[in-house]
CSV table of N, CA and C in Angstrom, one decimal:
chain,number,residue,atom,x,y,z
A,1,MET,N,0.9,-1.2,0.0
A,1,MET,CA,0.0,0.0,0.0
A,1,MET,C,0.9,1.2,0.0
A,2,ARG,N,0.5,2.2,-0.7
A,2,ARG,CA,1.2,3.5,-0.8
A,2,ARG,C,0.4,4.6,-0.2
A,3,LYS,N,1.0,5.5,0.5
A,3,LYS,CA,0.4,6.6,1.0
A,3,LYS,C,1.3,7.8,0.8
A,4,ASP,N,0.8,8.8,0.0
A,4,ASP,CA,1.5,9.9,-0.4
A,4,ASP,C,2.9,9.5,-1.0
A,5,ASN,N,2.8,8.5,-1.9
A,5,ASN,CA,3.9,8.0,-2.6
A,5,ASN,C,5.0,7.4,-1.7
A,6,ILE,N,4.6,7.0,-0.5
A,6,ILE,CA,5.6,6.4,0.4
A,6,ILE,C,5.0,5.0,0.6
A,7,ARG,N,5.8,4.0,0.5
A,7,ARG,CA,5.4,2.6,0.7
A,7,ARG,C,5.3,2.3,2.2
A,8,THR,N,4.1,1.9,2.6
A,8,THR,CA,3.8,1.7,4.0
A,8,THR,C,3.6,0.2,4.4
A,9,ASP,N,3.6,-0.7,3.4
A,9,ASP,CA,3.3,-2.1,3.7
A,9,ASP,C,4.6,-2.9,3.8
A,10,ASP,N,5.7,-2.3,3.6
A,10,ASP,CA,7.0,-3.1,3.7
A,10,ASP,C,7.7,-2.8,5.0
A,11,PRO,N,7.9,-3.9,5.8
A,11,PRO,CA,8.5,-3.8,7.1
A,11,PRO,C,10.0,-3.4,7.0
A,12,ILE,N,10.6,-3.6,5.8
A,12,ILE,CA,12.0,-3.3,5.5
A,12,ILE,C,12.0,-2.0,4.7
A,13,GLY,N,12.9,-1.1,5.1
A,13,GLY,CA,13.0,0.2,4.4
A,13,GLY,C,13.5,0.0,3.0
A,14,VAL,N,13.2,0.9,2.2
A,14,VAL,CA,13.6,0.9,0.8
A,14,VAL,C,14.8,1.8,0.5
A,15,LYS,N,15.8,1.4,-0.2
A,15,LYS,CA,16.9,2.3,-0.5
A,15,LYS,C,17.3,2.0,-2.0
A,16,TYR,N,17.2,3.0,-2.8
A,16,TYR,CA,17.5,2.8,-4.2
A,16,TYR,C,19.0,3.1,-4.5
A,17,ASP,N,19.8,2.0,-4.2
A,17,ASP,CA,21.2,2.2,-4.4
A,17,ASP,C,21.9,1.2,-5.3
A,18,ALA,N,21.0,0.6,-6.2
A,18,ALA,CA,21.5,-0.4,-7.1
A,18,ALA,C,22.5,0.3,-8.1
A,19,GLY,N,23.6,-0.3,-8.3
A,19,GLY,CA,24.6,0.2,-9.2
A,19,GLY,C,25.6,1.2,-8.6
A,20,LYS,N,25.4,1.5,-7.3
A,20,LYS,CA,26.3,2.4,-6.6
A,20,LYS,C,27.4,1.6,-6.0
A,21,VAL,N,28.5,2.3,-5.8
A,21,VAL,CA,29.7,1.7,-5.2
A,21,VAL,C,29.4,1.2,-3.8
A,22,ARG,N,30.0,0.0,-3.4
A,22,ARG,CA,29.8,-0.6,-2.1
A,22,ARG,C,31.1,-0.6,-1.3
A,23,PRO,N,31.4,0.5,-0.6
A,23,PRO,CA,32.6,0.6,0.2
A,23,PRO,C,32.7,-0.5,1.2
A,24,SER,N,31.6,-1.1,1.6
A,24,SER,CA,31.6,-2.1,2.7
A,24,SER,C,32.3,-3.4,2.2
A,25,LEU,N,32.5,-3.5,0.9
A,25,LEU,CA,33.3,-4.7,0.3
A,25,LEU,C,34.8,-4.6,0.6
A,26,VAL,N,35.3,-3.4,1.0
A,26,VAL,CA,36.7,-3.3,1.2
A,26,VAL,C,37.0,-3.8,2.6
A,27,PRO,N,37.9,-4.7,2.8
A,27,PRO,CA,38.2,-5.2,4.1
A,27,PRO,C,38.8,-4.1,5.1
A,28,THR,N,38.0,-3.9,6.2
A,28,THR,CA,38.4,-2.9,7.1
A,28,THR,C,39.8,-3.1,7.7
A,29,GLY,N,40.1,-4.3,8.1
A,29,GLY,CA,41.4,-4.5,8.7
A,29,GLY,C,42.5,-4.1,7.7
A,30,SER,N,42.4,-4.4,6.5
A,30,SER,CA,43.4,-4.0,5.5
A,30,SER,C,43.6,-2.5,5.4
A,31,LEU,N,42.4,-1.8,5.4
A,31,LEU,CA,42.5,-0.3,5.4
A,31,LEU,C,43.2,0.3,6.6
A,32,ILE,N,42.9,-0.4,7.8
A,32,ILE,CA,43.6,0.1,9.0
A,32,ILE,C,45.1,-0.1,8.9
A,33,GLU,N,45.5,-1.2,8.3
A,33,GLU,CA,47.0,-1.4,8.2
A,33,GLU,C,47.6,-0.3,7.2
A,34,ILE,N,46.9,0.0,6.2
A,34,ILE,CA,47.3,1.0,5.2
A,34,ILE,C,47.3,2.4,5.9
A,35,ALA,N,46.3,2.7,6.7
A,35,ALA,CA,46.2,3.9,7.5
A,35,ALA,C,47.4,4.1,8.4
A,36,LYS,N,47.9,3.0,9.0
A,36,LYS,CA,49.1,3.0,9.9
A,36,LYS,C,50.3,3.5,9.1
A,37,VAL,N,50.4,3.0,7.9
A,37,VAL,CA,51.5,3.4,7.0
A,37,VAL,C,51.4,4.9,6.7
A,38,LEU,N,50.2,5.3,6.4
A,38,LEU,CA,50.0,6.7,6.1
A,38,LEU,C,50.3,7.6,7.3
A,39,GLU,N,49.9,7.2,8.5
A,39,GLU,CA,50.1,7.9,9.7
A,39,GLU,C,51.6,8.0,9.9
A,40,LEU,N,52.3,6.9,9.7
A,40,LEU,CA,53.8,7.0,9.9
A,40,LEU,C,54.4,8.0,8.9
A,41,GLY,N,54.0,8.0,7.7
A,41,GLY,CA,54.5,8.9,6.7
A,41,GLY,C,54.2,10.3,7.0
A,42,ALA,N,53.0,10.6,7.6
A,42,ALA,CA,52.6,11.9,8.0
A,42,ALA,C,53.5,12.4,9.1
A,43,LYS,N,53.8,11.6,10.0
A,43,LYS,CA,54.7,12.0,11.1
A,43,LYS,C,56.2,12.1,10.7
A,44,LYS,N,56.6,11.2,9.8
A,44,LYS,CA,58.0,11.3,9.3
A,44,LYS,C,58.3,12.5,8.4
A,45,TYR,N,57.3,12.8,7.5
A,45,TYR,CA,57.5,13.8,6.6
A,45,TYR,C,56.5,15.0,6.9
A,46,SER,N,55.3,14.9,6.4
A,46,SER,CA,54.2,15.8,6.8
A,46,SER,C,53.0,15.2,6.1
A,47,PRO,N,51.8,15.5,6.7
A,47,PRO,CA,50.6,15.0,6.0
A,47,PRO,C,50.5,15.4,4.6
A,48,ASP,N,50.2,14.5,3.7
A,48,ASP,CA,50.0,14.7,2.3
A,48,ASP,C,51.3,15.1,1.5
A,49,ASN,N,52.4,14.9,2.2
A,49,ASN,CA,53.7,15.1,1.5
A,49,ASN,C,53.8,14.2,0.3
A,50,TRP,N,53.2,13.0,0.3
A,50,TRP,CA,53.2,12.1,-0.8
A,50,TRP,C,52.8,12.7,-2.1
A,51,LYS,N,51.9,13.7,-2.0
A,51,LYS,CA,51.4,14.3,-3.2
A,51,LYS,C,52.4,15.1,-3.9
A,52,LEU,N,53.5,15.5,-3.2
A,52,LEU,CA,54.5,16.4,-3.8
A,52,LEU,C,55.7,15.6,-4.4
A,53,VAL,N,55.8,14.3,-4.2
A,53,VAL,CA,56.9,13.5,-4.6
A,53,VAL,C,56.8,13.3,-6.1
A,54,THR,N,57.9,13.6,-6.8
A,54,THR,CA,58.0,13.3,-8.2
A,54,THR,C,59.3,12.7,-8.6
A,55,PRO,N,59.4,11.9,-9.6
A,55,PRO,CA,58.3,11.5,-10.5
A,55,PRO,C,57.5,10.5,-9.7
A,56,HIS,N,56.2,10.3,-10.2
A,56,HIS,CA,55.3,9.4,-9.5
A,56,HIS,C,55.7,8.0,-9.6
A,57,SER,N,56.6,7.7,-10.6
A,57,SER,CA,57.1,6.3,-10.8
A,57,SER,C,57.9,5.8,-9.6
A,58,ARG,N,58.3,6.8,-8.7
A,58,ARG,CA,59.0,6.4,-7.5
A,58,ARG,C,58.1,5.5,-6.6
A,59,TYR,N,56.8,5.8,-6.7
A,59,TYR,CA,55.8,4.9,-5.9
A,59,TYR,C,55.7,3.6,-6.5
A,60,THR,N,55.8,3.5,-7.9
A,60,THR,CA,55.8,2.1,-8.5
A,60,THR,C,57.0,1.3,-8.0
A,61,ASP,N,58.1,2.0,-8.0
A,61,ASP,CA,59.4,1.3,-7.5
A,61,ASP,C,59.2,0.9,-6.1
A,62,ALA,N,58.7,1.8,-5.2
A,62,ALA,CA,58.6,1.5,-3.8
A,62,ALA,C,57.6,0.3,-3.6
A,63,ALA,N,56.5,0.4,-4.3
A,63,ALA,CA,55.5,-0.7,-4.2
A,63,ALA,C,56.1,-2.0,-4.5
A,64,LEU,N,56.8,-2.1,-5.6
A,64,LEU,CA,57.5,-3.3,-6.1
A,64,LEU,C,58.5,-3.8,-5.1
A,65,ARG,N,59.3,-2.9,-4.5
A,65,ARG,CA,60.3,-3.3,-3.5
A,65,ARG,C,59.6,-4.0,-2.3
A,66,HIS,N,58.5,-3.4,-1.9
A,66,HIS,CA,57.7,-4.0,-0.8
A,66,HIS,C,57.1,-5.3,-1.2
A,67,ILE,N,56.6,-5.4,-2.4
A,67,ILE,CA,56.0,-6.7,-2.9
A,67,ILE,C,57.1,-7.8,-3.0
A,68,TYR,N,58.3,-7.4,-3.5
A,68,TYR,CA,59.4,-8.4,-3.7
A,68,TYR,C,59.8,-8.8,-2.3
A,69,ALA,N,59.9,-7.9,-1.3
A,69,ALA,CA,60.3,-8.3,0.0
A,69,ALA,C,59.3,-9.3,0.6
A,70,HIS,N,58.1,-9.0,0.4
A,70,HIS,CA,57.0,-10.0,0.8
A,70,HIS,C,57.1,-11.3,0.2
A,71,LEU,N,57.4,-11.3,-1.1
A,71,LEU,CA,57.5,-12.6,-1.9
A,71,LEU,C,58.7,-13.4,-1.4
A,72,MET,N,59.7,-12.7,-0.9
A,72,MET,CA,60.9,-13.4,-0.4
A,72,MET,C,60.8,-13.8,1.0
A,73,GLY,N,59.6,-13.6,1.6
A,73,GLY,CA,59.3,-14.2,2.9
A,73,GLY,C,59.4,-13.1,4.0
A,74,GLU,N,59.6,-11.9,3.8
A,74,GLU,CA,59.7,-10.9,4.8
A,74,GLU,C,58.3,-10.2,5.0
A,75,LYS,N,57.6,-10.5,6.1
A,75,LYS,CA,56.3,-10.0,6.3
A,75,LYS,C,56.2,-8.5,6.5
A,76,ASN,N,57.1,-8.1,7.4
A,76,ASN,CA,57.1,-6.7,7.8
A,76,ASN,C,58.3,-5.9,7.4
A,77,ASP,N,58.2,-4.6,7.1
A,77,ASP,CA,59.3,-3.8,6.8
A,77,ASP,C,60.2,-3.6,8.0
A,78,PRO,N,61.5,-3.9,7.9
A,78,PRO,CA,62.3,-3.8,9.1
A,78,PRO,C,62.4,-2.4,9.7
A,79,GLU,N,62.3,-1.4,8.9
A,79,GLU,CA,62.4,0.0,9.4
A,79,GLU,C,61.2,0.4,10.2
A,80,THR,N,60.0,0.0,9.7
A,80,THR,CA,58.8,0.5,10.3
A,80,THR,C,58.1,-0.5,11.2
A,81,GLY,N,58.3,-1.8,10.9
A,81,GLY,CA,57.6,-2.9,11.6
A,81,GLY,C,56.2,-3.1,11.1
A,82,LEU,N,55.9,-2.4,10.0
A,82,LEU,CA,54.5,-2.5,9.4
A,82,LEU,C,54.6,-3.4,8.2
A,83,SER,N,53.5,-3.9,7.8
A,83,SER,CA,53.3,-4.9,6.7
A,83,SER,C,53.9,-4.3,5.4
A,84,HIS,N,54.7,-5.2,4.8
A,84,HIS,CA,55.2,-4.8,3.4
A,84,HIS,C,54.0,-4.6,2.5
A,85,LEU,N,53.0,-5.4,2.6
A,85,LEU,CA,51.8,-5.3,1.7
A,85,LEU,C,51.0,-4.0,2.0
A,86,ALA,N,51.0,-3.6,3.3
A,86,ALA,CA,50.3,-2.3,3.6
A,86,ALA,C,51.1,-1.1,3.0
A,87,HIS,N,52.4,-1.2,3.0
A,87,HIS,CA,53.3,-0.2,2.4
A,87,HIS,C,53.0,-0.2,0.9
A,88,ALA,N,53.0,-1.4,0.3
A,88,ALA,CA,52.8,-1.5,-1.2
A,88,ALA,C,51.4,-0.9,-1.5
A,89,SER,N,50.5,-1.3,-0.7
A,89,SER,CA,49.1,-0.8,-1.0
A,89,SER,C,49.0,0.7,-0.9
A,90,ALA,N,49.7,1.3,0.1
A,90,ALA,CA,49.7,2.8,0.2
A,90,ALA,C,50.3,3.4,-1.1
A,91,CYS,N,51.4,2.8,-1.6
A,91,CYS,CA,52.0,3.3,-2.8
A,91,CYS,C,51.0,3.2,-4.0
A,92,LEU,N,50.3,2.1,-4.1
A,92,LEU,CA,49.4,1.9,-5.2
A,92,LEU,C,48.2,2.8,-5.1
A,93,MET,N,47.8,3.1,-3.9
A,93,MET,CA,46.7,4.1,-3.7
A,93,MET,C,47.1,5.5,-4.2
A,94,PHE,N,48.4,5.8,-3.9
A,94,PHE,CA,48.9,7.1,-4.4
A,94,PHE,C,48.9,7.1,-5.9
A,95,LEU,N,49.3,6.1,-6.5
A,95,LEU,CA,49.3,6.0,-8.0
A,95,LEU,C,47.9,6.1,-8.6
A,96,ILE,N,47.0,5.4,-7.9
A,96,ILE,CA,45.6,5.6,-8.3
A,96,ILE,C,45.1,7.0,-8.2
A,97,HIS,N,45.5,7.7,-7.1
A,97,HIS,CA,45.1,9.1,-6.9
A,97,HIS,C,45.6,9.9,-8.1
A,98,PHE,N,46.9,9.7,-8.4
A,98,PHE,CA,47.5,10.5,-9.5
A,98,PHE,C,46.8,10.3,-10.8
A,99,GLU,N,46.5,9.0,-11.1
A,99,GLU,CA,45.9,8.6,-12.3
A,99,GLU,C,44.5,9.3,-12.4
A,100,LEU,N,43.7,9.3,-11.3
A,100,LEU,CA,42.4,9.9,-11.3
A,100,LEU,C,42.5,11.4,-11.5
A,101,GLN,N,43.5,12.0,-10.9
A,101,GLN,CA,43.7,13.5,-11.1
A,101,GLN,C,44.1,13.8,-12.5
A,102,GLU,N,44.9,13.0,-13.1
A,102,GLU,CA,45.3,13.2,-14.5
A,102,GLU,C,44.1,13.1,-15.4
A,103,SER,N,43.2,12.1,-15.2
A,103,SER,CA,42.1,12.0,-16.0
A,103,SER,C,41.1,13.1,-15.9
A,104,LYS,N,41.1,13.8,-14.7
A,104,LYS,CA,40.2,14.9,-14.5
A,104,LYS,C,40.8,16.1,-15.3
A,105,ASN,N,42.1,16.2,-15.5
A,105,ASN,CA,42.7,17.3,-16.1
A,105,ASN,C,42.8,17.2,-17.6
A,106,VAL,N,42.3,16.1,-18.2
A,106,VAL,CA,42.4,15.8,-19.6
A,106,VAL,C,41.3,16.5,-20.3
């Protein structure tokens, strides 16, 4: 039954979000580990300093170094004690950010 164009017979609310992005699919624990890396970088350098680093390919190199270290059996970065994969993920997020920014400027 509808009253004033509002559905009143459904005990569950209605939300028209089909086709929208679902951030809940991103594993929270992984994001927290990446945030730890970002927090460390903000303290070591400054918040958002990563945006100023050029060339951006330095982040590709850094991500690969962390991935290679992980593949060789080293779970955590010896300098930070944080996950190599979290470090690599942070670098990849930076690269995605730059790619998105470049596509906006085209």
